[in-house]
Coordinates of C-alpha atoms and ligand atoms in Angstrom, one line a residue:
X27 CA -92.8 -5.7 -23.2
X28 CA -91.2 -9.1 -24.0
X29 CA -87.5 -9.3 -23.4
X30 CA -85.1 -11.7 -24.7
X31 CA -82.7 -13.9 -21.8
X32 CA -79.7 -15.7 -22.9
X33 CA -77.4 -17.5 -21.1
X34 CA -74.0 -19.5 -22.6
X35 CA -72.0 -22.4 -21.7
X36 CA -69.3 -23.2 -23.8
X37 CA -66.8 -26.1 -23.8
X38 CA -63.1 -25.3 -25.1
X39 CA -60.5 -28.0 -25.7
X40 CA -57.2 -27.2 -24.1
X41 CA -53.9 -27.3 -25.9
X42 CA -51.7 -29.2 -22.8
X43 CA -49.4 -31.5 -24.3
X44 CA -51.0 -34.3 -22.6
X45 CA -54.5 -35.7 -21.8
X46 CA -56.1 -34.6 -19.1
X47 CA -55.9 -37.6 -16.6
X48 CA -53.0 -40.0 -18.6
X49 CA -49.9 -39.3 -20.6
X50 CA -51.2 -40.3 -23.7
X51 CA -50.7 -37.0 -26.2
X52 CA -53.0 -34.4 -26.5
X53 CA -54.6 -33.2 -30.0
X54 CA -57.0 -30.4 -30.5
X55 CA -59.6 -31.8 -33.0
X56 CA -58.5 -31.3 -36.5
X57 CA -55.7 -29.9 -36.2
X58 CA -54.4 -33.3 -38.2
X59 CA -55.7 -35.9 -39.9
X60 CA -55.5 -39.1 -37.5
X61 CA -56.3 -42.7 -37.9
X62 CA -58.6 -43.3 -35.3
X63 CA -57.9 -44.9 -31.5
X64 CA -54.2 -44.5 -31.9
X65 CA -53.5 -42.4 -28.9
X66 CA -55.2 -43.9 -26.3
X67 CA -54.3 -46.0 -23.2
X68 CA -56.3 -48.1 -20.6
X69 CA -56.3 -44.9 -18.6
X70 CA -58.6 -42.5 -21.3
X71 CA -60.1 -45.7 -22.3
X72 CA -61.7 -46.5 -18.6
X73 CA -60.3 -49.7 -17.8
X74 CA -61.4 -51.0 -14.4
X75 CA -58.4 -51.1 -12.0
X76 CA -56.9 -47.5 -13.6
X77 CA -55.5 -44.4 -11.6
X78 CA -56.0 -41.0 -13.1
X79 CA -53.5 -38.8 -12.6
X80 CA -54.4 -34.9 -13.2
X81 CA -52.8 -33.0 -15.4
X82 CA -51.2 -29.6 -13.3
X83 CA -51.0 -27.8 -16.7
X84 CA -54.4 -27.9 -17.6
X85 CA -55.1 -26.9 -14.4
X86 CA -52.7 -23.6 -14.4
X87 CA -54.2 -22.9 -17.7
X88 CA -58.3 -23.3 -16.6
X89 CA -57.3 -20.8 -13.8
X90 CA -55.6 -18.3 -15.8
X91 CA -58.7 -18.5 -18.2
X92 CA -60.7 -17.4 -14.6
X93 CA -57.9 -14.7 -14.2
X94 CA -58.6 -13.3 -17.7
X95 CA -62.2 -13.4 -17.1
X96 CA -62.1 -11.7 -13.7
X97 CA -63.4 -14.9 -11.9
X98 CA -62.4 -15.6 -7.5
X99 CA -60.2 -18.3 -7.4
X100 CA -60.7 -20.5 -4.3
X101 CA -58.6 -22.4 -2.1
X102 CA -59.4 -25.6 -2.8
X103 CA -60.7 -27.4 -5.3
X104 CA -61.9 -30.9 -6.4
X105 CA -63.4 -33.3 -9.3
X106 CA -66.1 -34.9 -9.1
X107 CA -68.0 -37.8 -11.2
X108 CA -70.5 -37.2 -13.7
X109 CA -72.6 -40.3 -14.5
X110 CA -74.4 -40.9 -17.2
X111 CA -74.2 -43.9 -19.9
X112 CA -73.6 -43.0 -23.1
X113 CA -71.0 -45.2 -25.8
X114 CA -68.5 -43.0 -26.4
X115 CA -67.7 -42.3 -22.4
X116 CA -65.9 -45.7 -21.4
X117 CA -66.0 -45.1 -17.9
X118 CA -69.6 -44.4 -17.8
X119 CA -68.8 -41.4 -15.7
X120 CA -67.1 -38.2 -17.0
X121 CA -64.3 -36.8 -14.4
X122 CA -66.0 -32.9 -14.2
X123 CA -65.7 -30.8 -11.3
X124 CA -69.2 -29.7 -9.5
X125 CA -69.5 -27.8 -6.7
X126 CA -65.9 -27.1 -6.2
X127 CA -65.0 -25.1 -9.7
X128 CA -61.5 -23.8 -10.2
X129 CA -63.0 -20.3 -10.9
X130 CA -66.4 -18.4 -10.2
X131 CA -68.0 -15.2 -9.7
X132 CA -66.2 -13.2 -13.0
X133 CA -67.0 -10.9 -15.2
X134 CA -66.2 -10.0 -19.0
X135 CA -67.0 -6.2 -20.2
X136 CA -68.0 -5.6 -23.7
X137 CA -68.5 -2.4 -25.8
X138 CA -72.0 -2.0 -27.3
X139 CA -73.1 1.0 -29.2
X140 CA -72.6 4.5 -29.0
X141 CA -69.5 3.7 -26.7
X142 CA -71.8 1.8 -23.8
X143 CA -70.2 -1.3 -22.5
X144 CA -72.3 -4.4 -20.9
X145 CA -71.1 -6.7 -18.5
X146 CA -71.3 -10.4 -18.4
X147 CA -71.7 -11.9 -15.4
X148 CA -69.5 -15.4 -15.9
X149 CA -71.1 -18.5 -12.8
X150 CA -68.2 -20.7 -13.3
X151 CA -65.1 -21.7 -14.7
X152 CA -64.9 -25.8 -14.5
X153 CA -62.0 -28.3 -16.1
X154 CA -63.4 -31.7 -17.4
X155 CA -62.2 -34.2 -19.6
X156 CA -63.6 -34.4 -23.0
X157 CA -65.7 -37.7 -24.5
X158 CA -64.8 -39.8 -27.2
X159 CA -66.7 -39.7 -31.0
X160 CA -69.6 -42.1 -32.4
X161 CA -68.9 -42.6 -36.0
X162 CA -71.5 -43.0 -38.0
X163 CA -70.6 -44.6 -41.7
X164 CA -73.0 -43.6 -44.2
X165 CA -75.3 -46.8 -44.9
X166 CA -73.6 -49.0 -42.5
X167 CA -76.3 -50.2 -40.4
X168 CA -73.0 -50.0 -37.2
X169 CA -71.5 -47.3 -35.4
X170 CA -67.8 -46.9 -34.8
X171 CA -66.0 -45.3 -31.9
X172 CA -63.0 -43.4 -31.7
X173 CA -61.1 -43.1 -28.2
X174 CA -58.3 -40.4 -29.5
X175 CA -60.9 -37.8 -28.0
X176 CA -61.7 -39.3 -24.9
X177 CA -59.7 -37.3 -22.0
X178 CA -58.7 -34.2 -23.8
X179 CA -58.7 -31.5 -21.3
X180 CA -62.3 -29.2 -21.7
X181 CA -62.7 -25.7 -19.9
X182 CA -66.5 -25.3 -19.2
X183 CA -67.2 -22.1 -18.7
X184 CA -71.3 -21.1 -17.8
X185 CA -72.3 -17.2 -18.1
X186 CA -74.9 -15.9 -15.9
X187 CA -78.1 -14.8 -17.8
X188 CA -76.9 -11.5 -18.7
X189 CA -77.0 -11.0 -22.7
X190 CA -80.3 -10.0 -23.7
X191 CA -79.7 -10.4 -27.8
X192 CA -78.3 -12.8 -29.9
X193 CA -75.8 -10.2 -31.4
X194 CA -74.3 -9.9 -27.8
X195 CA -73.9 -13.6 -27.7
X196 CA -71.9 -13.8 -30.5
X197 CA -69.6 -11.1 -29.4
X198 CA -69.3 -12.5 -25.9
X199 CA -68.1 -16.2 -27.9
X200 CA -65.9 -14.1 -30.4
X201 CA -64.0 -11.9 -27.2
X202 CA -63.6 -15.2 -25.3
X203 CA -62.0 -16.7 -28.3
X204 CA -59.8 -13.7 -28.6
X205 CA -58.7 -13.9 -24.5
X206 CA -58.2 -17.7 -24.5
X207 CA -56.0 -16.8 -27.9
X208 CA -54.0 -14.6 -26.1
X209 CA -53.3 -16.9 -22.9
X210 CA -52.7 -19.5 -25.2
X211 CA -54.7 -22.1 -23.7
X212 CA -57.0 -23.1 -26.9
X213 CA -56.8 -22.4 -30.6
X214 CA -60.6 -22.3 -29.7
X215 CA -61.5 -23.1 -33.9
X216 CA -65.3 -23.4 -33.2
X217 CA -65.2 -25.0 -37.1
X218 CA -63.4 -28.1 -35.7
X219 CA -65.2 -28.8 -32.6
X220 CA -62.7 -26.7 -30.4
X221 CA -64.7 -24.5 -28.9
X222 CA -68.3 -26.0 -28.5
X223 CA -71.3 -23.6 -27.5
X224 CA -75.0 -24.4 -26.1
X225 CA -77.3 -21.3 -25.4
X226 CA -80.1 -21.2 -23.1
X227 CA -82.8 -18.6 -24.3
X228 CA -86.1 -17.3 -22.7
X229 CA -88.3 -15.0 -23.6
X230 CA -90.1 -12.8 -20.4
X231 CA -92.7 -10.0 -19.8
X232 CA -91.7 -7.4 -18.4
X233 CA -93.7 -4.7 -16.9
X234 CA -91.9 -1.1 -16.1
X235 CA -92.1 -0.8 -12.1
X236 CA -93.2 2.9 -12.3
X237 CA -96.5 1.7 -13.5
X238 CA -96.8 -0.5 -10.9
X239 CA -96.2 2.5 -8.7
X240 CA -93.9 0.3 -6.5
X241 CA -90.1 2.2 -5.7
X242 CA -88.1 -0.5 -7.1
X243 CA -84.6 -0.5 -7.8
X244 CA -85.1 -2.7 -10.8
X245 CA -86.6 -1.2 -13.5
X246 CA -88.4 -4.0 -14.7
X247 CA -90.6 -6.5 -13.2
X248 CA -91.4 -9.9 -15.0
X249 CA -94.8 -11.3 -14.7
X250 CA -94.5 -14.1 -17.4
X251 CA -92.1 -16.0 -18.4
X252 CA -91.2 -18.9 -21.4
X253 CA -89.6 -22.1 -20.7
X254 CA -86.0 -22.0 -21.1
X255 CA -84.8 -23.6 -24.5
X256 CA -81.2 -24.8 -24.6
X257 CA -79.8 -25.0 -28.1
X258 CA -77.6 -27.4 -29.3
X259 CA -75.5 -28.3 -32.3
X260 CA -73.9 -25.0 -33.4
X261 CA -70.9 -25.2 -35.3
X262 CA -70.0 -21.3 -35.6
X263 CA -70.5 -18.2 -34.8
X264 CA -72.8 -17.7 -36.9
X265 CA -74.9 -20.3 -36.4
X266 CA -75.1 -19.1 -32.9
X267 CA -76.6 -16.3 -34.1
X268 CA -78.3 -17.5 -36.2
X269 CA -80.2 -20.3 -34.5
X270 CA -80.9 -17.7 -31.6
X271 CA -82.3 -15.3 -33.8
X272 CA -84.4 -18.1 -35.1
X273 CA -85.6 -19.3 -31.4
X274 CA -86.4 -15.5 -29.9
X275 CA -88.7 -15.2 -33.3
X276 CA -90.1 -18.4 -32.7
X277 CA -90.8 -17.7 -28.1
X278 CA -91.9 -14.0 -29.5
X279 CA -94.6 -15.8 -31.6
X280 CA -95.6 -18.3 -29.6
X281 CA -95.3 -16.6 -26.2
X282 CA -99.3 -16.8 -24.9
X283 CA -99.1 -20.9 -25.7
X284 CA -95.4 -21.1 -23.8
X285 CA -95.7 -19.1 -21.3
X286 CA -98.1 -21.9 -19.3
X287 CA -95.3 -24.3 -20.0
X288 CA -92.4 -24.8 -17.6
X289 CA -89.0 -26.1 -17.1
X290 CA -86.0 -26.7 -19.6
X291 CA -86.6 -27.9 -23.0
X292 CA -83.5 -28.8 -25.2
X293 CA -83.8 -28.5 -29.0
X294 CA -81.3 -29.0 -31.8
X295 CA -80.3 -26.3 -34.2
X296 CA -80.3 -27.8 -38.2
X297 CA -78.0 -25.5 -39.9
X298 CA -79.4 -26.7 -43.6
X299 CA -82.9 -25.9 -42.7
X300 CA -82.3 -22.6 -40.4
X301 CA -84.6 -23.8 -37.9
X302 CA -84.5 -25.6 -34.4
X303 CA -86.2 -29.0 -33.8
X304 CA -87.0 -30.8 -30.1
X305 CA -84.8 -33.1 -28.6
X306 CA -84.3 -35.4 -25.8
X307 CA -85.7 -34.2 -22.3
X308 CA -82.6 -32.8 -20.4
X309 CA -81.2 -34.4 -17.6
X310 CA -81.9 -32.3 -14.3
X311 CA -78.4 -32.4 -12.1
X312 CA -79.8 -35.2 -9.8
X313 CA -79.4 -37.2 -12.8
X314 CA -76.0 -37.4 -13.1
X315 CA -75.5 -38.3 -9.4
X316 CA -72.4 -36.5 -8.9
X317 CA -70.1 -37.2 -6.1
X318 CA -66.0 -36.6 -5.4
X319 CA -63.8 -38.4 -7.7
X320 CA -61.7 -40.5 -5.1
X321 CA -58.7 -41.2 -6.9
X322 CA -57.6 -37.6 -7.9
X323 CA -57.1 -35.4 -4.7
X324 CA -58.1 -32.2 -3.9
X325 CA -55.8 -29.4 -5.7
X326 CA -55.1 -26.3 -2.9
X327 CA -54.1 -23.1 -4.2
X328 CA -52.0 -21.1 -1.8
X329 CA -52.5 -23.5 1.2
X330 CA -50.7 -26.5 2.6
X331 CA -51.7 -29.5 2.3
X332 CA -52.6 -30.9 5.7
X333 CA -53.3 -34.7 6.0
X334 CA -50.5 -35.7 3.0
X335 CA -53.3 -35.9 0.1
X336 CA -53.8 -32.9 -2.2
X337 CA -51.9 -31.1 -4.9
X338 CA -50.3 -27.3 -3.8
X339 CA -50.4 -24.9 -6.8
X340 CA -49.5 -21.3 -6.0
X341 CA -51.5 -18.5 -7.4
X342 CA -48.2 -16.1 -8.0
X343 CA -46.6 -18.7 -10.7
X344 CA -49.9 -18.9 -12.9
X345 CA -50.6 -14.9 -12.6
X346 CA -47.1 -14.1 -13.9
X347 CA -47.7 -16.1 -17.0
X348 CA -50.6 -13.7 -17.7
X349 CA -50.2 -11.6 -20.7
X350 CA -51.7 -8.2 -21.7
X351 CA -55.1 -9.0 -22.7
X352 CA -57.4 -8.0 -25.4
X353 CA -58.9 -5.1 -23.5
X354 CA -56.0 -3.5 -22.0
X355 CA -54.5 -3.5 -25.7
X356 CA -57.5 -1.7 -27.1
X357 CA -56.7 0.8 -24.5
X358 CA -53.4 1.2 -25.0
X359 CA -54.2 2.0 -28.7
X360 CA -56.6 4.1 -28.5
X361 CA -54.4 6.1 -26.2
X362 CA -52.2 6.2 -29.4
X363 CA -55.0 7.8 -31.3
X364 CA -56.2 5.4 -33.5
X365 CA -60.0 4.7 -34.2
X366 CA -62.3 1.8 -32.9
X367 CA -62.1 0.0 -37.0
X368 CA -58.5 0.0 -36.8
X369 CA -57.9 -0.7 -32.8
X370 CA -60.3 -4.2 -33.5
X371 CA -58.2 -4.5 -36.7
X372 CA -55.1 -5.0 -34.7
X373 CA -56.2 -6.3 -31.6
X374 CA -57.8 -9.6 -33.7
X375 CA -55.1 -11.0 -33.7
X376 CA -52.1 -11.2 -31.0
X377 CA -49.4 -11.7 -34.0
X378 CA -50.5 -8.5 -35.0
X379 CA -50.2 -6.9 -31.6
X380 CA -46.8 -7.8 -30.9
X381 CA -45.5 -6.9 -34.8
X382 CA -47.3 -3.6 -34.4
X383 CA -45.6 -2.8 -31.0
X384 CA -42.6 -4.0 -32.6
X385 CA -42.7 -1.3 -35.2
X386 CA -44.3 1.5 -33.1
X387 CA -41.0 1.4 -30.7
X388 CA -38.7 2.1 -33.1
X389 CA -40.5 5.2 -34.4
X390 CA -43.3 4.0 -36.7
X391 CA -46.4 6.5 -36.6
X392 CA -49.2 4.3 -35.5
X393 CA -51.7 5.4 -38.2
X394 CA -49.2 4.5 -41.3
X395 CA -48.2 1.3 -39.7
X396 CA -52.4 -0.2 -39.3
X397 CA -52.5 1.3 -42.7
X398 CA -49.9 -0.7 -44.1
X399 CA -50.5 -3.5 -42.0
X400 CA -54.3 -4.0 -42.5
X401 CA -55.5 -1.5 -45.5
X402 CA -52.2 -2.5 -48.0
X403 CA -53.1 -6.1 -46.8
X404 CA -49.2 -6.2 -45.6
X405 CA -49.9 -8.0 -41.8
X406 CA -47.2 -9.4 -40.6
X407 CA -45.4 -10.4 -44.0
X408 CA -43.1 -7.8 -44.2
X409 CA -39.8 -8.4 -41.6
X410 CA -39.9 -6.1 -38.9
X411 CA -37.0 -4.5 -39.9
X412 CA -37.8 -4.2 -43.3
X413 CA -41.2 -2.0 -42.5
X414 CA -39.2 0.0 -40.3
X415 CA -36.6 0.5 -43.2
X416 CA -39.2 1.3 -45.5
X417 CA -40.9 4.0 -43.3
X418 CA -37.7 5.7 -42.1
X419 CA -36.5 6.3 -46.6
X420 CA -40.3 8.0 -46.5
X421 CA -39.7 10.1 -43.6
X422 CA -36.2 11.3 -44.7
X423 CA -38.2 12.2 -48.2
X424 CA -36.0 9.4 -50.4
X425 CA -39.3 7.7 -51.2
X426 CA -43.0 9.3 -51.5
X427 CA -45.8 7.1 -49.4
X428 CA -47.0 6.2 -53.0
X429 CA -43.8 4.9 -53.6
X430 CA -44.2 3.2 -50.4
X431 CA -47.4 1.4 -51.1
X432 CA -46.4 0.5 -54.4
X433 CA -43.2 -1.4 -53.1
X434 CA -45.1 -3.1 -50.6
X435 CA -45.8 -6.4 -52.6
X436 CA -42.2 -7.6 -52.7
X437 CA -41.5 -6.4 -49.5
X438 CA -43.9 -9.1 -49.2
X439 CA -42.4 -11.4 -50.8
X440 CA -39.1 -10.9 -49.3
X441 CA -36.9 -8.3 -51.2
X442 CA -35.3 -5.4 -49.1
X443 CA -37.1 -2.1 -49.6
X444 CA -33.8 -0.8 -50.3
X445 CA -32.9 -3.1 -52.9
X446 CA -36.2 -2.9 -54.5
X447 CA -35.8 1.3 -54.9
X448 CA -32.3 0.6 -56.1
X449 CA -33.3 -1.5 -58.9
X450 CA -36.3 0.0 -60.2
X451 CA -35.1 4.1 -59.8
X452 CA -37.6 4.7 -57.6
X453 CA -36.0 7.5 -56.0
X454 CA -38.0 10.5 -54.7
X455 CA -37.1 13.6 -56.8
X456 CA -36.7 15.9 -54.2
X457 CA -33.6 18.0 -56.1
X458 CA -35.3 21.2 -56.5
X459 CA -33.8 22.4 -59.3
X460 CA -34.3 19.5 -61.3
X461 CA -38.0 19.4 -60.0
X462 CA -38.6 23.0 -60.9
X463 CA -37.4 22.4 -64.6
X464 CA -40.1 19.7 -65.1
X465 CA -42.9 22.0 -63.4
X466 CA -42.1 24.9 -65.7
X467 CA -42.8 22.4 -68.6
X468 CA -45.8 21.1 -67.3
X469 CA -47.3 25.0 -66.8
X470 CA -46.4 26.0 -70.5
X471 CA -48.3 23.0 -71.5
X472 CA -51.3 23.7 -69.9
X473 CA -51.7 27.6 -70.0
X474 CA -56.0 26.8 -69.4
X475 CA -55.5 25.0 -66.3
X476 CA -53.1 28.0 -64.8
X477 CA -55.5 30.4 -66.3
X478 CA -58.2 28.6 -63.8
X479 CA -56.0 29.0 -60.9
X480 CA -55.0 32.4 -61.4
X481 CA -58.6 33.0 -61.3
X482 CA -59.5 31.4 -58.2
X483 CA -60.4 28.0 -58.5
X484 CA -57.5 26.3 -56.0
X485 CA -58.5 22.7 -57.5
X486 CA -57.0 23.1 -60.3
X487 CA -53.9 23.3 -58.4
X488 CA -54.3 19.5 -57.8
X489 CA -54.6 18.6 -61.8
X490 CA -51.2 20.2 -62.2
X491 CA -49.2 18.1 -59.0
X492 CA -51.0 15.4 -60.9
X493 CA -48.9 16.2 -64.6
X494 CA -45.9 16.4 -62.6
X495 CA -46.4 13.0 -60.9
X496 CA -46.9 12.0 -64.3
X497 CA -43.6 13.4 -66.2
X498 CA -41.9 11.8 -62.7
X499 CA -43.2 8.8 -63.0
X500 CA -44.6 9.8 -59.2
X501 CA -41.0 9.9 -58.1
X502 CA -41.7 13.6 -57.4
X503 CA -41.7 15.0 -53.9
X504 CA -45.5 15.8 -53.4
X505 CA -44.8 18.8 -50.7
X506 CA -41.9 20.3 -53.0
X507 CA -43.9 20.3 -55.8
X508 CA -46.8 21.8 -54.2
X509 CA -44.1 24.6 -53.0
X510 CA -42.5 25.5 -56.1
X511 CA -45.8 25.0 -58.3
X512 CA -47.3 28.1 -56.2
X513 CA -44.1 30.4 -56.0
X514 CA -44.4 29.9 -59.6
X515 CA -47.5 30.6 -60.4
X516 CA -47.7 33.7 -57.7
Ligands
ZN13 ZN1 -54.6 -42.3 -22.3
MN14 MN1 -69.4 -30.1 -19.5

């Protein structure tokens, strides 16, 4: 059997104020539009002679992204240099951290089918600063470069080789996107290059260890295996997807020919053509001669520091700015009884959460509210107190739910609900005397219809509410009418 291998490491930008090793200001990319090499400093632009300072922020927020991602925070931790010569990384080193990570060893747990969950393992959690950009006019014959990039704070973080489709992959990117939302480290817009992804996929043979008669724990035994491809160039999710359902088709068909083949082979994924193309030999980790960055020292989490040179950050202060994550939210939902569409529906987005929670405490029945909220397309428009309003005149019986919905738009747009039912009459008949006058009418005008009823057939019940919504305008209380149309027709 041939099973798929993936593994992902993905870069996120971080949304300190500042740069990660200067005080020049920090911009996720395209957030605005920018003339180029305007926030820069000798600093981000390497000048020899210049002292980086860290950035104790970015660090607080790369550890709490370990802390959402169940990750062992160790004592102490360093930078290190990355070299390697490239234009748009002045220093010729990038300032990375290597064998001393901020976070390792987590975990992230996600639902699968018929309610089965997967974990994925996560190898690090690493802070770096980001490059600058190669501009490439069209025609030009020259490159440009813009600086405004160089220095910008960049979570790495590297999953173990754990997701065996390229469906899981792209939920593992969209969850993380969803946790780093809700710490509020990252905007993480994969669109505008702040949240960057490579994907390392191999394809191996598996052989089920019963056959071999051996008393394995493993299931599975591999006994060939594909180079590993890492992918570059994906721009979105679905591109992810896309380019790794492209390169499992293409290790599936070309397995007997790979399989002699070894090591790491980095190819680019071309979104307009929907394939994959070969691309520079990757650098193996020797390459980038790594050693500790010298001028920024050693940050020491719950620890003193001894001989006068580190940083002390204390775990306590960064878990208390933790907030309820995606997961536990789900789980708090579903306690209130609402179904797996409509949990995600609400969950997507942490605005959402904290509106919904908002209207749920002061007596909103969770099922109406995600209807209102996602079905009626009302999200967060509608003032809290307004919704709440709205759903209390329903539950007195002043306005039917149809009313409701149909008031919704300029709740929208602003108007109190009260207002709104003042204006228009929108009243719920609910005076039964005046309600019975109206159903007597509508069951002299259609004797066939009561005829049907009186003979058995319940549904024509409904075509009679249905008249007296009609002569109401729907302003007619559904249960009441319902009630009096059977005592009279008994
Ligand atoms: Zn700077
Ligand atoms: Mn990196």
């Amino acid at each position: 059997m041939l099973k798929t291998t993936i593994g992902l490491e993905i870069h996120i930008q971080l949304n300190t104020k500042s740069k990660m090793f200067c005080g020049c200001l920090n911009q996720p990319e395209g957030r605005i539009k920018e003339e180029p090499n305007i926030r820069v400093c000798p600093v981000c632009m390497g000048f020899p002679g210049t002292l980086p300072v860290a950035n104790i922020e970015a660090i607080k927020k790369t550890i709490m992204t370990g802390l959402a991602l169940n990750c062992e925070i160790p004592k102490e931790s360093k930078f290190d240099r990355k070299h390697y010569f490239y234009p748009d990384l002045p220093k010729n080193f990038q300032i990375s951290q290597y064998d001393q990570p901020f976070a390792r060893r987590g975990w992230l747990k996600l639902k699968i089918k018929n309610s089965k969950s997967k974990i994925i393992r996560i190898n690090r959690v690493h802070l770096e600063e980001d490059a600058g950009k190669l501009v490439h006019p069209k025609n030009a014959g020259y490159t440009l470069i813009d600086m405004n990039r160089c220095g910008t704070p960049l979570v790495e973080i590297v999953t173990e080789p754990d997701i065996d489709s390229p469906e899981l992959a792209k939920q593992f990117l969209k969850e993380l996107r969803l946790i780093v939302r809700y710490l509020d480290v990252s905007d993480a817009d994969m669109e505008k290059g702040q949240l960057r992804c490579d994907a390392n996929i191999s394809m191996q043979r598996t052989v089920d260890s019963k056959r071999l008669k051996a008393k394995r724990r493993k299931p599975e035994v591999v006994i060939e295996t594909s180079p590993i491809i890492e992918i570059k160039n994906m721009n979105s999710f679905r591109a992810v997807e896309r380019a790794l359902k492209y390169e499992e088709g293409r290790l599936r068909n070309e397995f007997e020919e790979l399989k002699n083949q070894s090591g790491k082979q980095t190819r680019a994924w071309v979104e307009r053509e929907g394939t994959t193309r070969p691309m520079r030999k990757k650098e193996e980790a020797s390459d980038y001669r790594y050693f500790p960055e010298p001028d920024v020292p050693s940050i020491l989490i719950d620890k003193k520091v001894q001989d006068g040179y580190g940083t002390e950050i204390k775990l306590i202060d960064i878990q208390a700015r933790m907030p309820v994550l995606p997961q536990a939210k789900r789980k708090e939902y579903e306690r209130l009884g609402l179904n797996d569409k409509a949990v995600e529906a609400i969950v997507a987005k942490k605005t959402y959460c904290h509106y919904f929670d908002e209207v749920i405490s002061a007596g909103g029945e969770p099922q109406k509210v995600y209807d209102l909220m996602i079905n009626e397309k009302a999200g967060i428009k509608i003032s809290v107190k307004n919704l709440i309003a709205a759903l209390k005149l329903e539950k007195e019986g002043t306005i039917s739910h149809k009313i409701l919905k149909s008031v919704l738009p300029e709740m929208m747009k602003g108007k109190k609900v009260e207002d709104i039912i003042q204006e228009k009459g929108l009243k719920q008949l609910s005076n039964e005397g005046e309600l019975k006058k109206i159903i007597k009418r509508v069951i002299q005008q259609n004797p066939g219809t009561v005829k049907d009823y009186k003979s058995g057939k319940s549904v024509a019940l409904g075509f009679l509410v249905g008249q007296v919504m009609k002569e109401t305008k729907g302003q007619a209380n559904p249960q009441l009418t319902n009630k009096i149309l059977k005592d009279l027709l008994k």
